[in-house]
Protein backbone atom coordinates (compact mmCIF):
# COMPACT_ATOMS: atom_id res chain seq x y z
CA UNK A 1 0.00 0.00 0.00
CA UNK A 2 1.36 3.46 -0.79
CA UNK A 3 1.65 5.45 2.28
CA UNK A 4 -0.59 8.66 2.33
CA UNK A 5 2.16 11.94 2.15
CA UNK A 6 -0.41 14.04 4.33
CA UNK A 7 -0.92 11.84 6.95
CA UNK A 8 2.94 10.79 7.36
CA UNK A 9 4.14 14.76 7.57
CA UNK A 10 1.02 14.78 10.47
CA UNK A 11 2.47 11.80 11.98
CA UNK A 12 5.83 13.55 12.31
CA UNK A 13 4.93 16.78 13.39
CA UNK A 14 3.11 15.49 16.17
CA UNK A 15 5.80 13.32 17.37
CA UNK A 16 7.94 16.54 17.43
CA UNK A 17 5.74 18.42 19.56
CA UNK A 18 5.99 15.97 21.89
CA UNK A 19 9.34 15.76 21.95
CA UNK A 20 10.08 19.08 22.54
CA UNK A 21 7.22 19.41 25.12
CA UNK A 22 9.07 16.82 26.92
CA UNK A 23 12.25 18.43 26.43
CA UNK A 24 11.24 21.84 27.74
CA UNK A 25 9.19 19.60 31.18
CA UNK A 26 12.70 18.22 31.89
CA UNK A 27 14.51 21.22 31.55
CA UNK A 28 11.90 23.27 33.77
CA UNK A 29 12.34 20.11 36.22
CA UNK A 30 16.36 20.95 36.56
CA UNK A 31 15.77 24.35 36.74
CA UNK A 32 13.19 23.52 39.86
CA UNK A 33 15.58 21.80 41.27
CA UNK A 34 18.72 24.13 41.05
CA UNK A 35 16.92 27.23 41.90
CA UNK A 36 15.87 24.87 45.05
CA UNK A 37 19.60 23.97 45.98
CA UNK A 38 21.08 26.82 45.72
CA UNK A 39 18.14 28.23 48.43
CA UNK A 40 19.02 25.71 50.88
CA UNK A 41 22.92 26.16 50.33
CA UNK A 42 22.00 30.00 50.74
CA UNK A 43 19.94 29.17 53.90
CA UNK A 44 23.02 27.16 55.15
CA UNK A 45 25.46 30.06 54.89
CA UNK A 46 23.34 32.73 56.61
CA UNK A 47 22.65 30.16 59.21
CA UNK A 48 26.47 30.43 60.19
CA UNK A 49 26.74 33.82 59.55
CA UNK A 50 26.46 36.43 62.47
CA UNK A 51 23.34 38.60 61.58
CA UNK A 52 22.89 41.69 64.38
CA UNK A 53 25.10 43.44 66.08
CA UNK A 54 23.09 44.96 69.35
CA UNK A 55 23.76 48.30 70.86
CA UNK A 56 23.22 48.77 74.48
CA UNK A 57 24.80 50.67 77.63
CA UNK A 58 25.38 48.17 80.72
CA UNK A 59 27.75 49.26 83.62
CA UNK A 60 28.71 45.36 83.38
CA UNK A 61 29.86 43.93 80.73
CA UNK A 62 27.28 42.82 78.42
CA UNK A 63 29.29 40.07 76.35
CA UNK A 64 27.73 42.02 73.05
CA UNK A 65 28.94 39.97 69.88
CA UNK A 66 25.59 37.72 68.53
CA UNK A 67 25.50 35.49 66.34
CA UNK A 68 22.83 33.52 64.83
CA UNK A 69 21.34 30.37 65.69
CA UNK A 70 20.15 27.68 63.42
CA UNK A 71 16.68 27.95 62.17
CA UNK A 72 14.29 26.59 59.76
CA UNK A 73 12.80 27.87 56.61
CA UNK A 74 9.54 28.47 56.58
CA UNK A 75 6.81 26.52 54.88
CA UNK A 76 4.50 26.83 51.98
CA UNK A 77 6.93 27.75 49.17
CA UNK A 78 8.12 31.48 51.15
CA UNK A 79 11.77 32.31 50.24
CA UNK A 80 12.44 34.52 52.97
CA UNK A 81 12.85 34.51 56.36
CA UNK A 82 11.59 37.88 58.79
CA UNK A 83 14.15 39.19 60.96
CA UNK A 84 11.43 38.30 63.92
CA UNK A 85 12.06 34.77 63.44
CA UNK A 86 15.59 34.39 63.74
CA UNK A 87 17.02 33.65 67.12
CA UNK A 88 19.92 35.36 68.55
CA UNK A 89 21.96 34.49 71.51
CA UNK A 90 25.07 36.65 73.13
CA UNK A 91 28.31 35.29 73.06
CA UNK A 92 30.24 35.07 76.42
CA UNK A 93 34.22 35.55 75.61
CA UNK A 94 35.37 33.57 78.47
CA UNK A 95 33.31 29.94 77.78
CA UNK A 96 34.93 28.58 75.14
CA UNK A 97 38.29 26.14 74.20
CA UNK A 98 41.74 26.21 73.31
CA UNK A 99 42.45 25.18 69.63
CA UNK A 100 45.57 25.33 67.79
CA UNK A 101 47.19 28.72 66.23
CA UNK A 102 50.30 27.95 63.60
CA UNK A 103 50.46 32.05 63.56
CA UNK A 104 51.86 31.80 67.12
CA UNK A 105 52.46 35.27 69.46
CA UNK A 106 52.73 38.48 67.93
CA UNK A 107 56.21 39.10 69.68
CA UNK A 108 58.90 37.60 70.70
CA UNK A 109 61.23 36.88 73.76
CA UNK A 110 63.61 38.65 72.09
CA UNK A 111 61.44 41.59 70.60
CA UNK A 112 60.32 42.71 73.80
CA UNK A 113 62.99 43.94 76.66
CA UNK A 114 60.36 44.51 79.00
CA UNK A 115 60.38 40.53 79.98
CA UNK A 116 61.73 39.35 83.31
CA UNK A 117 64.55 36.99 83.50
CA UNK A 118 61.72 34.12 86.00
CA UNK A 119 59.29 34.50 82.79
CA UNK A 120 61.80 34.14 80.13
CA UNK A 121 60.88 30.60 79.69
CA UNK A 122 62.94 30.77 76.30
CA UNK A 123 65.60 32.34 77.21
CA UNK A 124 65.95 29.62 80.34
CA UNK A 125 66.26 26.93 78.58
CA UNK A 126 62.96 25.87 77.96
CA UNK A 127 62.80 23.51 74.80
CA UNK A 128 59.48 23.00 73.40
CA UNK A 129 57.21 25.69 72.51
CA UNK A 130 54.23 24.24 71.40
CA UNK A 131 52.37 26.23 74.54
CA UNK A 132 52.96 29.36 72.20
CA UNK A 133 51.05 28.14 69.59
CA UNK A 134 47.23 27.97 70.93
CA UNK A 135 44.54 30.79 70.65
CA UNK A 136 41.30 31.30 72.50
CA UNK A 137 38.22 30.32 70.89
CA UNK A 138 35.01 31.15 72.73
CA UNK A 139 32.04 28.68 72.22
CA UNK A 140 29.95 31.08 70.01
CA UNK A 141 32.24 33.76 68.67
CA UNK A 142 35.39 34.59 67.61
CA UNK A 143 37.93 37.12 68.74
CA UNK A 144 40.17 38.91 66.84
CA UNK A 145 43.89 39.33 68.16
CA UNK A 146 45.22 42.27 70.12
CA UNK A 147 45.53 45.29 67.41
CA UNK A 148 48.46 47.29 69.16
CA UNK A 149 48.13 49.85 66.51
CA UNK A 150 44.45 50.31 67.13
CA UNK A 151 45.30 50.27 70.96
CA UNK A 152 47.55 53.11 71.16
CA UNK A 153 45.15 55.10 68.89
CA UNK A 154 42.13 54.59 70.80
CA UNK A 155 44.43 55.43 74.33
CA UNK A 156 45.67 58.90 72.72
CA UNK A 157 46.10 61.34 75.73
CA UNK A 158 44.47 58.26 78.40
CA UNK A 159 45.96 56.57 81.40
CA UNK A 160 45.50 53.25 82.53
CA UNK A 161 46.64 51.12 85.74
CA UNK A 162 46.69 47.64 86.49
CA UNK A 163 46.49 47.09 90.43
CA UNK A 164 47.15 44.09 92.39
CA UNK A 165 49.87 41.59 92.98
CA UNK A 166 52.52 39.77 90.62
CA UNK A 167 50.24 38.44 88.24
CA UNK A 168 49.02 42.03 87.60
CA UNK A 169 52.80 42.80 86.89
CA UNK A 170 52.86 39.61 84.66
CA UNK A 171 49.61 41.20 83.05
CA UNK A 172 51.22 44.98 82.29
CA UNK A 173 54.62 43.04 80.75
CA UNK A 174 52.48 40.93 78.23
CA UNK A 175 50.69 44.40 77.27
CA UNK A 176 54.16 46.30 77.24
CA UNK A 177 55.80 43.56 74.85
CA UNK A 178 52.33 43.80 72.35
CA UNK A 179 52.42 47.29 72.08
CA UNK A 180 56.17 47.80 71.76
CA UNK A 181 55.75 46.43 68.28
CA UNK A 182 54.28 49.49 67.26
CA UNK A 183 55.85 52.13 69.70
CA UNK A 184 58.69 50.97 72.56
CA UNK A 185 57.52 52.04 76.42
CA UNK A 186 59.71 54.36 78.17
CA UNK A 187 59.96 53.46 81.97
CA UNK A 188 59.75 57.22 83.90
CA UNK A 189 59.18 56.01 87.61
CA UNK A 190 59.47 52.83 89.68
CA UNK A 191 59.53 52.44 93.47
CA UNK A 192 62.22 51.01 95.68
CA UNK A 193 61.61 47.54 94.80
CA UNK A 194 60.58 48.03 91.45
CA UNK A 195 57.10 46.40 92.23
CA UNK A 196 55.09 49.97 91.65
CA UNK A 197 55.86 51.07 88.04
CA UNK A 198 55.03 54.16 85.33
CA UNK A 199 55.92 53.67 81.60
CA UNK A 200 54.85 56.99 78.82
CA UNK A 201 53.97 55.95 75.49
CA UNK A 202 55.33 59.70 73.80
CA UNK A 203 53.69 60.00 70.42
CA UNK A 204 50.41 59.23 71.39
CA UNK A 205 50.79 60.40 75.22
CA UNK A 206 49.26 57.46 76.73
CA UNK A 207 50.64 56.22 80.04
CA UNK A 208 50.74 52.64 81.56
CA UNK A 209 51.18 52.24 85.18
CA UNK A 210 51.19 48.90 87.30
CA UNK A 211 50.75 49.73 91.37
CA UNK A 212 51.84 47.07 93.74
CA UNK A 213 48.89 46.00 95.97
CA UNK A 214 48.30 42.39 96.71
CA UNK A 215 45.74 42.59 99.34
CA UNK A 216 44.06 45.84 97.70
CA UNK A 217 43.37 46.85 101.53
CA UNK A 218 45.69 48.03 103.92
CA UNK A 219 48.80 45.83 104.87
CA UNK A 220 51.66 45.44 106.96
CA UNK A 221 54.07 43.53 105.55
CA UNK A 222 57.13 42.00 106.52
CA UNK A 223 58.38 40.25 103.45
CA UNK A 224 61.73 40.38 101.49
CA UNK A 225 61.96 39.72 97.65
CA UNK A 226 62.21 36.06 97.70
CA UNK A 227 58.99 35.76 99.65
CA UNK A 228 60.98 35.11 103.12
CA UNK A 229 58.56 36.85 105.81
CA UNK A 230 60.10 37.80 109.53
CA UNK A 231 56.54 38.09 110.76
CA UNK A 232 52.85 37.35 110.38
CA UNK A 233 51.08 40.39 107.58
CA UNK A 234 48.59 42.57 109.80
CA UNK A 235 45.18 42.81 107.41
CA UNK A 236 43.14 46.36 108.14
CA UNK A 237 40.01 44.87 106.93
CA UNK A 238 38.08 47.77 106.67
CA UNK A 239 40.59 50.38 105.33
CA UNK A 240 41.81 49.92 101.34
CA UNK A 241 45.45 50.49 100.64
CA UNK A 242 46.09 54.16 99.97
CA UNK A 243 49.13 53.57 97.10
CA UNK A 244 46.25 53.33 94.26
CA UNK A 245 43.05 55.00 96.09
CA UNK A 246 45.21 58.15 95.87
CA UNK A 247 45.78 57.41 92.75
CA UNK A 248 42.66 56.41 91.42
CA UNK A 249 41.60 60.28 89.93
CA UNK A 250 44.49 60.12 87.41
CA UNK A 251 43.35 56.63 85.90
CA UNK A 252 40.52 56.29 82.67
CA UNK A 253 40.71 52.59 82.75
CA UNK A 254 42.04 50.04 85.66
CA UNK A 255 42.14 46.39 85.68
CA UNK A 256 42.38 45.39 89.13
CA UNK A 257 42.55 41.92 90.50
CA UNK A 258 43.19 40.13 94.24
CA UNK A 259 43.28 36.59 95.70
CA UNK A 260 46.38 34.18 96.29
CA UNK A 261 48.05 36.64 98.89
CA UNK A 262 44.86 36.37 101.00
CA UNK A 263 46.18 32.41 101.42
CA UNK A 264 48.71 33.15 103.42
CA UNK A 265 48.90 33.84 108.01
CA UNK A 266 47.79 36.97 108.77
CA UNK A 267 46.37 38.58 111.37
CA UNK A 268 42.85 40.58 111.11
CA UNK A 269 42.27 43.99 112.04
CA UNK A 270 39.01 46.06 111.97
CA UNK A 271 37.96 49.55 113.81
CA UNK A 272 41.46 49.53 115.16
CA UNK A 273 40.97 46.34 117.35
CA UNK A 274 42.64 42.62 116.41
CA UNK A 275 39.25 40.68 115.47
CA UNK A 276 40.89 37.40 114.36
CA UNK A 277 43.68 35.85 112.08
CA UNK A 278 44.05 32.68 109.18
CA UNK A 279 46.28 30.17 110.15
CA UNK A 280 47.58 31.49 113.09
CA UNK A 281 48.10 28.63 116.05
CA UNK A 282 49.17 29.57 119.38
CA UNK A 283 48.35 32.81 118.80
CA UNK A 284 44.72 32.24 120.66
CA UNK A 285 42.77 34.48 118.08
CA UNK A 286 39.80 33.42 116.31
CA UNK A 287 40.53 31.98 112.88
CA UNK A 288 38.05 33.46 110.74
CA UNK A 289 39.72 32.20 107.39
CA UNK A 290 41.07 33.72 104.17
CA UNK A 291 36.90 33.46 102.58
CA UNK A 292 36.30 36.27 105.67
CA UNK A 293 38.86 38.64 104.77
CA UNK A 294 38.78 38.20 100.99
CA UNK A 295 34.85 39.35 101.13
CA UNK A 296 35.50 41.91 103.21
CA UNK A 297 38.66 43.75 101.01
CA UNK A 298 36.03 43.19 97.96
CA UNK A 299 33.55 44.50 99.70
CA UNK A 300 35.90 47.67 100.00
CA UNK A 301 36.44 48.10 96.71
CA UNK A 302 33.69 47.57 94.96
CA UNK A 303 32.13 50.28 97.34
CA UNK A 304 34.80 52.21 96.86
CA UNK A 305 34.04 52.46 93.01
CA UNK A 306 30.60 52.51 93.33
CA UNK A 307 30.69 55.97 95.87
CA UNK A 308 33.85 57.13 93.57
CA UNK A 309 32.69 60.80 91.57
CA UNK A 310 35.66 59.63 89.78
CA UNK A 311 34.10 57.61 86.48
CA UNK A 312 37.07 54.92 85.19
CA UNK A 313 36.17 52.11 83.42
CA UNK A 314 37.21 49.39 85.60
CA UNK A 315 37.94 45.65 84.37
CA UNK A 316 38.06 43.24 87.94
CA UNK A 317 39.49 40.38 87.14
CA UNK A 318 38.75 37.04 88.69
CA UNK A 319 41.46 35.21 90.22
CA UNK A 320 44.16 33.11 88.62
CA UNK A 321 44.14 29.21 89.31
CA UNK A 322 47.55 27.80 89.87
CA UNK A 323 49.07 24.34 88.22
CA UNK A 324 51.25 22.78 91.00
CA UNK A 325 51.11 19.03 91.08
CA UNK A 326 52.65 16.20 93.77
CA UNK A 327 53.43 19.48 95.91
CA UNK A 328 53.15 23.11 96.40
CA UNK A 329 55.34 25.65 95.16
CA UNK A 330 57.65 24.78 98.27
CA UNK A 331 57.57 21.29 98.36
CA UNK A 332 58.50 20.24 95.29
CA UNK A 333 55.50 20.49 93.23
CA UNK A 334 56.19 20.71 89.31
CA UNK A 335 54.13 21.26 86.43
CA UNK A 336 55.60 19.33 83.27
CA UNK A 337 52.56 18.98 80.58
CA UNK A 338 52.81 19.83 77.78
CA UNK A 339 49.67 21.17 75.93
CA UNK A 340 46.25 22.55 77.40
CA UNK A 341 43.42 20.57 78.94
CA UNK A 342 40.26 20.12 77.14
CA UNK A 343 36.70 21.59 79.35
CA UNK A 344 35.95 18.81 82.16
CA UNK A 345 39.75 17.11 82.40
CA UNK A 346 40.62 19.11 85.29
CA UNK A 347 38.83 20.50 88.61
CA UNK A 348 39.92 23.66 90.30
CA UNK A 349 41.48 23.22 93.98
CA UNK A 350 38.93 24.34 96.68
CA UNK A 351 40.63 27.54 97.62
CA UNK A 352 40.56 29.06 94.18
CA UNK A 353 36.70 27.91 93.93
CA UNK A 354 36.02 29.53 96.83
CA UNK A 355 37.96 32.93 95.76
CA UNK A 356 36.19 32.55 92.34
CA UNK A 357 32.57 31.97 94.04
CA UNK A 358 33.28 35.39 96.75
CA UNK A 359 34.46 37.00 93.63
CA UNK A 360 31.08 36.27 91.81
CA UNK A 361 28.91 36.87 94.53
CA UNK A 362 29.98 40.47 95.31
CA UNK A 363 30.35 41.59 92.32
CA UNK A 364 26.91 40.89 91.66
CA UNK A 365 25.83 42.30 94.67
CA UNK A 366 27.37 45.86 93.68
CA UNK A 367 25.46 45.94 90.10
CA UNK A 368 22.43 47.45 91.56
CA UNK A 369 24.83 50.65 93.13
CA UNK A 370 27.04 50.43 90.00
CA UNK A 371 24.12 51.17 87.60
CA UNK A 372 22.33 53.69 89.74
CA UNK A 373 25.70 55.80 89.61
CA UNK A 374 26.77 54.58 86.57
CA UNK A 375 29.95 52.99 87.30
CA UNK A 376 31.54 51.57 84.23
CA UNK A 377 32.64 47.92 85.97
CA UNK A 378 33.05 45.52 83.74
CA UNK A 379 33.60 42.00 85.24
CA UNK A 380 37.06 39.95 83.50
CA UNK A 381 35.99 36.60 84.24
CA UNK A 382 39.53 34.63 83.26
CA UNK A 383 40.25 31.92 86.18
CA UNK A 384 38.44 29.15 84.01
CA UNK A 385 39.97 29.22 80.49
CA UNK A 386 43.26 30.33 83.01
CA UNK A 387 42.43 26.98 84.82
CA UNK A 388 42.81 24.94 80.96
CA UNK A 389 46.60 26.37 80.15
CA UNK A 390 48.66 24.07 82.58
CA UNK A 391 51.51 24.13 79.77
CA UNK A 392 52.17 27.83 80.01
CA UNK A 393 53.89 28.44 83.32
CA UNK A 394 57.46 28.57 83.67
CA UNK A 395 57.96 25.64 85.83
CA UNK A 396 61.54 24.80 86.52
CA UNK A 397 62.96 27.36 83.82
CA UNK A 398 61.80 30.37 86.17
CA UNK A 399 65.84 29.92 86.75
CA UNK A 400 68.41 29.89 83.95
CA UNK A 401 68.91 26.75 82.33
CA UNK A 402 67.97 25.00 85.61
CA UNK A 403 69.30 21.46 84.82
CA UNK A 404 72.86 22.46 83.56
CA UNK A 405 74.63 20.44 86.61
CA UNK A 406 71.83 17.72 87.54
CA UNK A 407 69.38 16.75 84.69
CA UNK A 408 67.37 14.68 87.35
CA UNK A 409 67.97 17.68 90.08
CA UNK A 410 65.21 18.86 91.86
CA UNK A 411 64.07 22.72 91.62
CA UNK A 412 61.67 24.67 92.77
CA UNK A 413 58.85 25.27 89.93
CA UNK A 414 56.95 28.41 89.56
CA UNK A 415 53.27 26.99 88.17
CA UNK A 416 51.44 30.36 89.11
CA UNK A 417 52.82 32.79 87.05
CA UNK A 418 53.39 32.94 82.56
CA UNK A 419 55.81 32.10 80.25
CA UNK A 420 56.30 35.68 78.09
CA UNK A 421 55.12 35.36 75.32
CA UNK A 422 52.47 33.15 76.72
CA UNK A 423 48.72 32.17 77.65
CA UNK A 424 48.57 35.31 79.35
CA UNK A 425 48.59 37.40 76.11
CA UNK A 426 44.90 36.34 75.29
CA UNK A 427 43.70 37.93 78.33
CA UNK A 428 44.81 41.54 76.30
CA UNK A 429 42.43 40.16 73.07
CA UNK A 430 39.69 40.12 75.80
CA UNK A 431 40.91 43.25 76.88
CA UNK A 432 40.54 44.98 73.55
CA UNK A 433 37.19 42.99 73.01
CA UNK A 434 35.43 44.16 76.30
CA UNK A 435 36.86 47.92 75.39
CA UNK A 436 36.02 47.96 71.48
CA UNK A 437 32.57 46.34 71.43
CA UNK A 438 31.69 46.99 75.90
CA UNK A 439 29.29 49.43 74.63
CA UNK A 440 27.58 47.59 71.79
């Protein structure tokens, strides 16, 4: 039969209709599907991404970096998502972990000539260096290194003081080696025993003073420079030591800190009359304990600060957990790791729990005054991420090359104090956190 030419050139027109309907169905289906990817990657990213930054005015600081927390798209085909619906959450600087940092310290043991010879771990001998090479990473955020140049700029024609005991001094050297990378210190007054100091920063007239006051109250004290004391300390519990109230006009910012000096015998004084002691046998006074005296010098301050006219910003900083192990500093305790614990591997002793916990519980209790006047206290909270960094203490190289005669010898360790440059430079990035985004 001869095929009809009509009916064959229908035929195969029809069948290309459908194939190009079917061709255009599957290429709208890939489309679809594309444009639907590439929403849900999109949803992914701004789900990681911090969203908000909130501005507020606290007299505490209000930990003010937020971030965003997971969410879901909405239903029924919407592609956006209202501001209303996401959920933000603050981001506290000092909860967080160590994790590695190949950039390492910004300085260097030999950069910096503000170091002293007990916490130039380096310089003593001290062969591995792996502490130097960890950074702070809080749970929720991130924070940015210490920006010396952005420092000094921001301090133009300021003072600050840091007042309290050695680890205060250990504080003001990490700053002084940071900053001397963009302008050196020069030194223009230290006491007698070099404990109280003053350094001028000339181009950008910004001074830097540390002032020697372990107990922050009034003391008597009867101690030489290698810690040998020819008589028990006499505590004024209700009088605060005069070398930094006086001093306390000429400050914008302090960071001020107590604690591990309140461990030791002393005997307790209050309206002028002998009250009671810590750790004094044979002496037949009351033992009230370190937790009594400690409350009552914070009590002082934070009173003091809250009554001040004078308006600082002040940082208090919680108090710094020590390292020793098989022994205290004085019988033979060492501290030999290596690299940082990880959150739950270690507990703090009592005594700095305790400090921590009267630290805490005061400073709350002065919030209410603070924000009435409008004090500008801003609470440092470091003991715990402090409490993680057993590595970065001097240990045995507080003394030059301490095992040249004896590699097995025994000698004394210092596991209080930091290793310059050291663990004790990320409490300056908090430092410059709290100050650049307080008021956010």
């Amino acid at each position: 039969m001869r095929s009809d030419p009509t009916i064959f050139s229908l035929q195969k027109h029809n069948h290309v209709c459908v194939k190009f309907c079917v061709s255009f169905l599957l290429v709208g289906l890939a489309f679809g599907l594309l444009l639907r990817d590439s929403f849900s990657f999109s949803s992914v990213i701004q789900t990681s991404t911090p969203i908000a930054k909130e501005k507020t005015e606290s007299s505490v600081f209000p930990f003010p970096i937020e971030v965003s927390n997971s969410f879901d798209v909405p239903g029924n085909n919407q592609n956006q998502t209202s501001q209303n619906d996401l959920v933000t959450e603050k981001c506290d600087i000092f909860v967080g972990e160590w994790v590695p940092d190949k950039s390492g310290p910004i300085y260097t043991n030999e950069s910096c000539h503000e170091i002293q010879h007990h916490q130039n771990c380096m310089k003593n001998g001290r062969a591995d260096i792996g502490y130097l090479y960890w950074r702070w990473r809080p749970r929720k955020c991130e924070i940015p290194k210490f920006n010396p140049k952005k420092f000094l700029l921001l301090m133009r024609n300021k003072s600050w003081a840091f007042i309290g005991d050695s680890i205060s001094r250990n504080h003001v050297q990490s700053l002084l080696c940071i900053l001397s990378q963009v302008e050196p210190a020069v030194e223009i007054y230290h006491d007698k025993e070099y404990r109280s100091k003053i350094w001028k920063f000339p181009s950008h007239n910004f001074t830097l003073s540390v002032i020697w006051a372990p107990f922050l109250i009034e003391a008597a004290m009867f101690e030489d420079k290698t810690g040998i004391t020819s008589s028990d300390i006499h505590l004024h519990l209700d009088k605060l030591d005069n070398k930094w109230t006086n001093q306390y006009n000429n400050f914008d910012y302090v960071v001020i800190s107590g604690g591990k000096w309140f461990l030791k015998t002393a005997i307790y004084h209050e309206n002028n009359t002998v009250t009671g002691c810590h750790y004094c046998p044979g002496k037949n006074l009351t033992e009230q304990g370190f937790e009594y005296a400690y409350r009552k010098a914070l009590q002082q301050v934070f009173n003091f600060f809250a009554n001040s006219n004078h308006r600082a910003t002040v940082f208090f900083r919680t108090t710094t957990p020590d390292h020793f192990e098989n022994g205290e500093w004085f019988s033979g305790g060492y501290c030999n790791r290596t690299v940082p614990f990880k959150e739950g591997e270690v507990d703090m002793i009592d005594a700095d729990s305790i400090m921590r916990g009267i630290e805490l519980e005061e400073f709350e209790k002065v919030l209410s005054l603070s924000s009435v006047k409008s004090v500008n206290l801003k609470l440092m909270d470091t003991t715990l991420l402090s409490l993680l960094r057993p590595d970065g203490h001097p240990g045995p190289y507080m003394q030059f090359q301490p095992f040249a005669k004896d590699k097995k010898g025994k000698v004394q360790n210092d596991c209080l104090h930091w290793c310059l440059p050291g663990p004790i430079d990320s409490w300056n990035d908090m430092v410059m956190e709290m100050l650049v985004n307080g008021s956010q």
